[in-house]
Short mmCIF file of C-alpha atoms and ligand atoms in Angstrom, two decimals:
data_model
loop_
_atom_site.label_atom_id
_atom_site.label_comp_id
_atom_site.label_asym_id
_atom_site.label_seq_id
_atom_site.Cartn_x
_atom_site.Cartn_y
_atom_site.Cartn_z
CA UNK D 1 179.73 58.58 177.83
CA UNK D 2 178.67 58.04 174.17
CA UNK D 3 180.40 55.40 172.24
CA UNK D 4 183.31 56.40 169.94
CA UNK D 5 183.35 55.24 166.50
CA UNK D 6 185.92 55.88 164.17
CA UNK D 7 185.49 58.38 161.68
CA UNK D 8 187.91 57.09 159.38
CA UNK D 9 188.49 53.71 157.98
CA UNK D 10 191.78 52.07 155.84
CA UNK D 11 190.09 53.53 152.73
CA UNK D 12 188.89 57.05 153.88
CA UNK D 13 186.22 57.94 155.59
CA UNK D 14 183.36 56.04 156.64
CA UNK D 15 179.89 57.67 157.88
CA UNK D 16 178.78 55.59 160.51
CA UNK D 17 175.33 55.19 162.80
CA UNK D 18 175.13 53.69 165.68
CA UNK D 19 174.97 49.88 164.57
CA UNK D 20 178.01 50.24 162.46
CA UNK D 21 176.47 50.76 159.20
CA UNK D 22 178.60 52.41 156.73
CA UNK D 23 176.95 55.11 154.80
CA UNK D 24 178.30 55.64 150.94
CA UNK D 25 174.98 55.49 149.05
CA UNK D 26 173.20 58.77 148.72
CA UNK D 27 169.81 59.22 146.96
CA UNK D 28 169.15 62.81 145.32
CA UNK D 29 165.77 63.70 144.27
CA UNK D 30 165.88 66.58 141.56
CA UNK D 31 162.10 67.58 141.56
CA UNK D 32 158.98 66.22 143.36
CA UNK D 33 156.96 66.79 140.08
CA UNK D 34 156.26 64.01 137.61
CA UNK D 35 154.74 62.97 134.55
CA UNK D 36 152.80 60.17 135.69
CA UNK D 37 150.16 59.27 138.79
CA UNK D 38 151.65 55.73 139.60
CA UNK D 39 148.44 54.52 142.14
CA UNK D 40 151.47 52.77 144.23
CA UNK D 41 153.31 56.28 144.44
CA UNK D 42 151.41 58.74 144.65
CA UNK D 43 147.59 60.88 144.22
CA UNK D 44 146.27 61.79 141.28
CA UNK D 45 145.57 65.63 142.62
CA UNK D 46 148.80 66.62 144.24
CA UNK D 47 150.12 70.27 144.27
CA UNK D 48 153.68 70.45 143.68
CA UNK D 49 156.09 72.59 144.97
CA UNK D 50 157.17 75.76 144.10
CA UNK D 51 160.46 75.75 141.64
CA UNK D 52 161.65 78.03 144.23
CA UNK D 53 161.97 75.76 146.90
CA UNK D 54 163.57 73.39 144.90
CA UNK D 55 167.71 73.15 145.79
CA UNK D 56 169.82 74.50 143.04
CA UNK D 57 172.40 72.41 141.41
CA UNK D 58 175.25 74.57 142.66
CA UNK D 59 173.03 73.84 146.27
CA UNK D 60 172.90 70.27 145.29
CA UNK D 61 176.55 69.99 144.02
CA UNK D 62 177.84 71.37 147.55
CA UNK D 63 175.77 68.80 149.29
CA UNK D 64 177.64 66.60 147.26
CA UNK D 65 180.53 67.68 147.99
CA UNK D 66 180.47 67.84 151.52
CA UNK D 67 178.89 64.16 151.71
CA UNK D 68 181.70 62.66 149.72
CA UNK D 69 184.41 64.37 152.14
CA UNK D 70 182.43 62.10 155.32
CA UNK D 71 182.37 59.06 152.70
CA UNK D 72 179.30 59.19 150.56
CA UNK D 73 180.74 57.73 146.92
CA UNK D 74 177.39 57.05 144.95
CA UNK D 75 174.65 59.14 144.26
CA UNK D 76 171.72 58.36 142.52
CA UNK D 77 169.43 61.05 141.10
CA UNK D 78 165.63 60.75 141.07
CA UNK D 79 162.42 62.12 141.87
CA UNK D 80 159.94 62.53 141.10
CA UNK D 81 160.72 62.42 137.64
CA UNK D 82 163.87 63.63 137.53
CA UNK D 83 164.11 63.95 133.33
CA UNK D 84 161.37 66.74 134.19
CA UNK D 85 163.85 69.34 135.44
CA UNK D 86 165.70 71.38 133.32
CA UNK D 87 169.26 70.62 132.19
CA UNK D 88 169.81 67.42 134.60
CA UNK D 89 173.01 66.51 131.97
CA UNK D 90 174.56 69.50 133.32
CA UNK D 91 173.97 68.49 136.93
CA UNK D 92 175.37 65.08 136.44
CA UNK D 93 178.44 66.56 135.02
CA UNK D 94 178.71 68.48 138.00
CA UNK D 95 177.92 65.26 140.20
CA UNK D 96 180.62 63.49 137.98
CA UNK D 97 183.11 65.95 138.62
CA UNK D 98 182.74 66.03 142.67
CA UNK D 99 186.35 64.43 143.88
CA UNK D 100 185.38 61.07 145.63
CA UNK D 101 182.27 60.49 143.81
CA UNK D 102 183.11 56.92 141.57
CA UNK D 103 179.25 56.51 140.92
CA UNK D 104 176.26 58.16 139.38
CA UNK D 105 173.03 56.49 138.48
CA UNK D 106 169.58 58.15 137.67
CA UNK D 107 166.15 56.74 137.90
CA UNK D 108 163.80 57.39 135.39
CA UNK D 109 160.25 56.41 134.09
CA UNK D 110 161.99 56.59 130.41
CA UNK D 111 159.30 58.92 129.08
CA UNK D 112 161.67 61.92 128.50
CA UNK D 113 164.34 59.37 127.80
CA UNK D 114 165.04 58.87 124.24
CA UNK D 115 165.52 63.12 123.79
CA UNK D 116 167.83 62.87 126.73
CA UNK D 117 169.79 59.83 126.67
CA UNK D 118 172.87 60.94 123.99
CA UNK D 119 173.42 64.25 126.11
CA UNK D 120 172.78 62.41 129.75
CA UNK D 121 175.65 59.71 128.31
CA UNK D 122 177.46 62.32 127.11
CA UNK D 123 177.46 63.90 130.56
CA UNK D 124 179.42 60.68 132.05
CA UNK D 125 176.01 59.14 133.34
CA UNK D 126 176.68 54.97 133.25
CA UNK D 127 174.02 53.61 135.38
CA UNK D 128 170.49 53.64 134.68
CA UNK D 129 167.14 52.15 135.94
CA UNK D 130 164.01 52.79 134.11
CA UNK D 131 160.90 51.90 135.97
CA UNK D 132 158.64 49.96 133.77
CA UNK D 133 155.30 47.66 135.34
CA UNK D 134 153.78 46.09 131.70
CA UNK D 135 154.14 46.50 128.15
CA UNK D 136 150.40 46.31 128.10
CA UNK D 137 148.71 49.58 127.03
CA UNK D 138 145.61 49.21 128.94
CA UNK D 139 147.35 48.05 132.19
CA UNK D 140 149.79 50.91 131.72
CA UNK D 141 147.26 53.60 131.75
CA UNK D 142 145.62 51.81 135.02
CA UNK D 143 148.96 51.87 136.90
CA UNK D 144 150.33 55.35 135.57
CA UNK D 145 146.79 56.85 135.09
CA UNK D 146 148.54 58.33 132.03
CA UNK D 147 149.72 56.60 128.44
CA UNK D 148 153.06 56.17 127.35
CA UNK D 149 154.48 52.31 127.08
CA UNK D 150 155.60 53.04 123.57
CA UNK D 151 157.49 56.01 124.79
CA UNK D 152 159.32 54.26 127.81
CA UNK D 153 160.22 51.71 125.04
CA UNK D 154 161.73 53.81 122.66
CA UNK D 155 163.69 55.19 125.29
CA UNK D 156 165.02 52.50 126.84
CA UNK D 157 166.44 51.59 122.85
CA UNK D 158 167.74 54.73 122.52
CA UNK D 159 169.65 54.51 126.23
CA UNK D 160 170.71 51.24 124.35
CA UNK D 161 171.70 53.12 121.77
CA UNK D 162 173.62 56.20 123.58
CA UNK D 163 175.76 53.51 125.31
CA UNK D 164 173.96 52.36 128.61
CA UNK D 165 175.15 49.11 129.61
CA UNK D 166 173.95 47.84 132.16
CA UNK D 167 170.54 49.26 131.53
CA UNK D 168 168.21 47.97 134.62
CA UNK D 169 164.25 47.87 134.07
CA UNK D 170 163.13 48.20 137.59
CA UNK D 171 158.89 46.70 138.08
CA UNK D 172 157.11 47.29 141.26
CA UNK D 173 155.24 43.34 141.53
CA UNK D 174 151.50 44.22 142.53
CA UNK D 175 149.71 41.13 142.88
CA UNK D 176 146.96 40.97 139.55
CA UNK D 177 149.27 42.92 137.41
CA UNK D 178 152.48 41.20 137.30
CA UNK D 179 151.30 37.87 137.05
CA UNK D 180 150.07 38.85 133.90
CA UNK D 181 153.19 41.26 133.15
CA UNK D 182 156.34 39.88 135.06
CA UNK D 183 156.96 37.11 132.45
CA UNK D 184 156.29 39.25 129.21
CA UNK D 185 158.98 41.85 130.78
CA UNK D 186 160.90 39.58 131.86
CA UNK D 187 161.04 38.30 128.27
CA UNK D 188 161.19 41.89 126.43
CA UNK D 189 164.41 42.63 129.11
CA UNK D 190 166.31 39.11 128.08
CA UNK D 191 165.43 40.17 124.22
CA UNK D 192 167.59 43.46 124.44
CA UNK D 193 169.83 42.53 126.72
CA UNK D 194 168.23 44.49 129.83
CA UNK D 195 168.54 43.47 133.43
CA UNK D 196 165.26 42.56 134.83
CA UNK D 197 164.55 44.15 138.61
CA UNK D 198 161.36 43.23 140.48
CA UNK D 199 160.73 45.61 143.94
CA UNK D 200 158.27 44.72 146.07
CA UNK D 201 155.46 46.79 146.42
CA UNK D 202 155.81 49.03 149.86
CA UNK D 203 153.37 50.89 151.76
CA UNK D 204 154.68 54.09 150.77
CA UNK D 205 152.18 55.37 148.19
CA UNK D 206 149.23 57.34 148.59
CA UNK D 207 146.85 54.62 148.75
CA UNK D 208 146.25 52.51 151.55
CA UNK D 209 148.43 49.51 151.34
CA UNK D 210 147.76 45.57 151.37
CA UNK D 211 149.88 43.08 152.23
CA UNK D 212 147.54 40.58 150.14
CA UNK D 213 148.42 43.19 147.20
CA UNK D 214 152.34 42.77 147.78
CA UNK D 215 153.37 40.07 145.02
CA UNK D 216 156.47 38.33 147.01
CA UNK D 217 159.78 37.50 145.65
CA UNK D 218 160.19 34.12 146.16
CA UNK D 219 156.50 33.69 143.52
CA UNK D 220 158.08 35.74 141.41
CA UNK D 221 160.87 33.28 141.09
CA UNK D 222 158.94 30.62 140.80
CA UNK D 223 156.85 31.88 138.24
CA UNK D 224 160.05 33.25 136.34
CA UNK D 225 161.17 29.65 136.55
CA UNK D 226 158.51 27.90 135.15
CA UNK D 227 157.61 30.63 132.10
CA UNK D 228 161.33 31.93 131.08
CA UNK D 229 163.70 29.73 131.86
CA UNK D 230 165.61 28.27 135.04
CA UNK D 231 167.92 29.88 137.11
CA UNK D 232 171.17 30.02 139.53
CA UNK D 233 171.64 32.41 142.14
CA UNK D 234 173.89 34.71 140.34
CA UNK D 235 178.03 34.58 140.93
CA UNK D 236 177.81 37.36 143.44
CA UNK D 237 174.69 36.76 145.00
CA UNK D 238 174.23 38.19 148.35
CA UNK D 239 171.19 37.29 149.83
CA UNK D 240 171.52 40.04 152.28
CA UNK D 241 171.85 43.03 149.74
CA UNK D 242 168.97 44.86 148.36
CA UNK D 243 168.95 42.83 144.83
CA UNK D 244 169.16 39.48 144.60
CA UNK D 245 170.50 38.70 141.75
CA UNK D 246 170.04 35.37 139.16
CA UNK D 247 171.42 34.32 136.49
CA UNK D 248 169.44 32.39 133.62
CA UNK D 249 170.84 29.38 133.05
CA UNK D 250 170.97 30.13 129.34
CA UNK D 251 172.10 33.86 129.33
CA UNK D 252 171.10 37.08 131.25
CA UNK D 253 169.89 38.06 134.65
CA UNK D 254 167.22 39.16 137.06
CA UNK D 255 166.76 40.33 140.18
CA UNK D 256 164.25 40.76 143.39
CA UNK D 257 164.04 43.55 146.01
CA UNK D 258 162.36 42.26 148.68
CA UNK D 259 162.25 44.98 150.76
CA UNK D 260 158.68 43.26 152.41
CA UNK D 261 159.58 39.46 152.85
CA UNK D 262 163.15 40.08 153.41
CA UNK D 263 163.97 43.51 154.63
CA UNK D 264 167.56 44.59 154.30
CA UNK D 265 167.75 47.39 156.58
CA UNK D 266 170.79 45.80 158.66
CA UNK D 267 172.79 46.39 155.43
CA UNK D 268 171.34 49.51 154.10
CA UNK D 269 174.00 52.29 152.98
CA UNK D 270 171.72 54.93 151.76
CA UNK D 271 170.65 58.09 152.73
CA UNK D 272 168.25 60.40 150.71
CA UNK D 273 168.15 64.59 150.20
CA UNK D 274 164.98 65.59 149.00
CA UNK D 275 164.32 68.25 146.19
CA UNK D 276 163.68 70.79 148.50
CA UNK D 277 166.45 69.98 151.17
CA UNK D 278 165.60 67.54 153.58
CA UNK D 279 167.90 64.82 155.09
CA UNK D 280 166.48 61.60 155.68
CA UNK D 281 168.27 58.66 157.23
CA UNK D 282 165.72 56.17 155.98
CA UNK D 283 163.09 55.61 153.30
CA UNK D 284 160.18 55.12 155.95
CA UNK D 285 161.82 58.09 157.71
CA UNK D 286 159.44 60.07 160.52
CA UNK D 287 161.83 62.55 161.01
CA UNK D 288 163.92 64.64 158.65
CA UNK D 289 166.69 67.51 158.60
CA UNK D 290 166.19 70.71 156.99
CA UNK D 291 169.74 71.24 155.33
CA UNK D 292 168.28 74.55 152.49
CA UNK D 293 169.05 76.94 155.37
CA UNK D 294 172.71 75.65 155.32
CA UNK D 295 172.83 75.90 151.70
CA UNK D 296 170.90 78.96 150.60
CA UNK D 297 172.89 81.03 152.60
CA UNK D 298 175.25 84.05 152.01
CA UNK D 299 177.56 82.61 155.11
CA UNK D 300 177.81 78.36 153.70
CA UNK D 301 179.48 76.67 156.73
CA UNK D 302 180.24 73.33 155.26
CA UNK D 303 181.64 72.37 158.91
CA UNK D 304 178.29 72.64 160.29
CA UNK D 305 176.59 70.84 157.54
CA UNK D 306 178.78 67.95 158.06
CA UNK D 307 178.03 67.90 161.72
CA UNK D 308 173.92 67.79 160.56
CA UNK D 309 175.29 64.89 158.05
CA UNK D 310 176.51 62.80 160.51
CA UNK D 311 174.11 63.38 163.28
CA UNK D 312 171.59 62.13 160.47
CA UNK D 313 173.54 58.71 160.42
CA UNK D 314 173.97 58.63 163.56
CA UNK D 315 170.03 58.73 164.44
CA UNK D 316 169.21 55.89 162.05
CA UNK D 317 166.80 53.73 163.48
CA UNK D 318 167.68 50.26 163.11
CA UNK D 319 164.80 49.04 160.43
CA UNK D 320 161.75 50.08 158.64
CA UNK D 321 159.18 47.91 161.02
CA UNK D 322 156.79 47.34 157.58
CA UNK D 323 156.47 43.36 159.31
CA UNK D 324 155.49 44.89 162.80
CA UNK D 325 152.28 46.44 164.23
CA UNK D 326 154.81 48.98 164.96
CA UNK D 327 154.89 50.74 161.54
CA UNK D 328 153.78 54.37 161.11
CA UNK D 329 153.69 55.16 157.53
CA UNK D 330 155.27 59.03 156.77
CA UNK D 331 153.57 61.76 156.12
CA UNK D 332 155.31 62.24 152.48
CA UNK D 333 154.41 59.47 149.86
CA UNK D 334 157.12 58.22 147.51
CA UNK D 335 157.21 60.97 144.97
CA UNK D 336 158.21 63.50 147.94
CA UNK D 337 160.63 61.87 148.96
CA UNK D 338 162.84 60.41 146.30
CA UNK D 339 162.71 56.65 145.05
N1 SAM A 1 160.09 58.82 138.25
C1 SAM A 1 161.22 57.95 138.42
C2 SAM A 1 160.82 56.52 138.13
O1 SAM A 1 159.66 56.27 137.79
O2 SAM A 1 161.69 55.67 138.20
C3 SAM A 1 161.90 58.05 139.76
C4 SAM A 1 161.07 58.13 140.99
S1 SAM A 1 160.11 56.70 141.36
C5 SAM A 1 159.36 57.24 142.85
C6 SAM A 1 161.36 55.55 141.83
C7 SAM A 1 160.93 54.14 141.98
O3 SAM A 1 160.08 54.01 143.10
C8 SAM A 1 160.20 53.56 140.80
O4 SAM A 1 160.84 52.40 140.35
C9 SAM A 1 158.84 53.24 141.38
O5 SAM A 1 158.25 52.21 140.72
C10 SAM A 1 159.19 52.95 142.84
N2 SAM A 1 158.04 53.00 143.74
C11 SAM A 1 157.15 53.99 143.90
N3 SAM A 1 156.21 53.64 144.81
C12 SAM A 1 156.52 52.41 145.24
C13 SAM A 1 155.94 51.50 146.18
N4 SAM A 1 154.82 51.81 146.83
N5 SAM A 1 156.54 50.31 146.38
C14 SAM A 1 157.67 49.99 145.70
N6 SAM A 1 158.28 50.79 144.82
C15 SAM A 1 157.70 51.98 144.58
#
C-alpha cells in the first residue's frame, strides 16, 4: 500500500513528494530564445523552437491556475530571455491576477530592460533578478559572446527607477573571471543599493563542465571580506536555503548559491514548466511531463492536469547527484529548460 500524505495542510494545500517536500515555487520559462550565448548556458549555434510550440499565455495562465489550486504561490518567469517575447507585462498581469498567487519575480539579462521596466512595474511585477558576470567590456563579450554591459546597466537604473526594490544582480562565479569581477560588482551593487547574488557555476551548460572551473562560495566570501568590507550572516540566514544571505557590517547585503559545495535539494520547493510545456520536478531533471496536450486542447480537463501535477512531485528524486559519480547531465542545457 502506498503511503498517504495529506493533501492539505492548516494553510491550504500543500503539493507534496515523497520526502515531504512542500512544493510552492514554480519556475516558468516564456521562450527558449535569447539574446546572448552565455558559454556556461548554452551553444553558440542553437536552433530555436518554433513560436508555435511555444505555450500561450492563456495556456500558461491555466497552468497557473491549476498549480496554485494544489499550492504553488510563486512563480518566477524566465527563459531563455524572457524580455524577448512579446508583451510579457501583459502575462504578468495575468500571473498577478491568478487567486493564490502572492508572488511574481522575472529573471532577466537586463538588455531589453530599461524599455520594459515602467510597463513590467506597472504590470504589478516586484521582484527582479538581473543576471550580470562583469562590468568589464572585454570579459562581457567572452562570457555572453555578444556586447551589451552598458545596456544591462542602464537597465538595471531604470528598474531602479520604475520602482524595483529589492533589485537582485544574480553572477554565475567561474573561476578566472570573478576573481577579477566579483569585487568590482560587488562594489557597483552596494553603490545603488542592489543585492549582490553569486550562483555557483553548474554543469548544466553546453560545454563540458569542470569542477576546477566552479569558483566556491565559501572563496567568494573570503575574498568579499577582505576587498569590500566584513560581514555577518544576515538576520534570517538559513544556511539550508538556496541563498545565503550576509549582511555588510556597514550597510547592504550579499548572497551565495551554492548549489555545488552545498546542495540544497532536501529543501528545494520548485518545480519548472518549460516554454513549450514540459513538467520537470528538478533542474537536473532526466525525465519530464508533456502537459501542451492538456492545454492545447478543445476538451481542457484541469482534473487530469492536476493529477500529472502531482504525480510530477511525487516522482522527485531526492537530489541532483552533481557531488557523485552518479550524475547524468540532461539532454537540454540551461536555456531549454528555464533558469
Ligand atoms: N536570460 C535570463 C537571464 O540571463 O537571467 C534568464 C535565463 S538564465 C538561463 C537564468 C540564470 O541561469 C542566469 O542567472 C544564468 O546566469 C544562470 N545560469 C545559466 N547557466 C548556468 C550554469 N551553468 N551554472 C549556474 N548558473 C547558470
Amino acid at each position: 500500500m502506498g503511503i498517504r500524505l495529506p493533501l492539505t495542510g492548516d494553510a491550504g494545500p500543500v503539493l507534496r513528494d515523497t520526502f515531504g517536500r512542500a512544493h510552492n515555487n514554480l519556475r516558468v520559462s516564456v521562450t527558449d530564445r535569447c539574446n546572448l550565448r552565455c558559454t556556461y548556458c548554452m551553444p553558440e549555434d542553437v536552433t530555436f523552437r518554433d513560436r508555435s510550440e511555444l505555450l500561450t499565455f492563456e495556456e500558461i495562465t491555466r497552468f497557473v491556475r491549476v498549480a496554485a489550486g494544489l499550492g504553488v504561490d510563486k512563480v518566477r518567469l524566465t527563459g531563455g530571455e524572457p524580455l524577448l517575447r512579446r508583451g510579457v507585462p501583459e502575462l504578468v498581469r495575468m500571473v498577478v491576477a491568478v487567486p493564490g498567487i502572492r508572488d511574481v519575480g522575472l529573471t532577466t539579462n537586463g538588455l531589453l530592460l530599461a524599455r520594459q521596466a515602467r510597463d513590467l512595474y506597472a504590470a504589478g511585477l516586484r521582484r527582479l533578478n538581473v543576471s550580470l558576470d562583469t562590468l568589464d567590456p572585454g570579459r562581457f563579450r567572452e562570457l555572453t559572446r555578444r556586447d551589451g554591459v552598458e545596456q544591462v546597466v542602464e537597465g538595471l537604473l531604470a528598474a531602479k527607477q520604475a520602482g524595483f526594490d529589492p533589485i537582485k544582480v544574480n553572477a554565475v562565479a567561474v573561476r578566472g573571471f570573478a576573481e577579477h569581477d566579483a569585487v568590482p560588482l560587488a562594489r557597483f551593487c552596494r553603490q545603488h543599493g542592489f543585492e549582490m547574488r553569486f550562483i555557483e557555476y553548474m554543469p548544466i551548460g553546453a560545454e563540458p563542465w569542470e569542477r576546477a572551473k566552479m569558483f566556491p562560495a565559501h572563496e567568494l566570501l573570503e575574498l568579499l571580506e577582505r576587498e569590500v568590507a566584513p560581514l555577518v550572516p544576515a538576520a534570517d540566514y538559513d544556511p539550508s536555503a538556496p541563498a545565503m544571505d550576509f549582511d555588510y557590517a556597514d550597510g547592504g547585503r550579499v548572497g551565495v548559491i551554492a548549489s555545488v559545495s552545498r546542495p540544497f535539494c532536501k529543501r528545494c520547493n520548485r518545480l519548472r514548466l518549460t516554454a513549450e510545456g514540459k513538467l520537470r520536478n528538478c533542474l537536473f531533471a532526466l525525465d519530464e511531463a508533456d502537459v501542451k496536450p492538456l492545454l492545447r486542447t478543445a476538451a481542457p480537463d484541469d482534473a487530469k492536469l492536476a493529477e500529472v501535477i502531482r504525480a510530477t512531485v511525487w516522482a522527485k528524486w531526492a537530489g541532483h547527484q552533481i557531488n557523485s559519480a552518479k550524475f547524468v547531465k540532461p539532454g537540454r542545457t540551461m536555456h531549454a529548460i528555464g533558469g
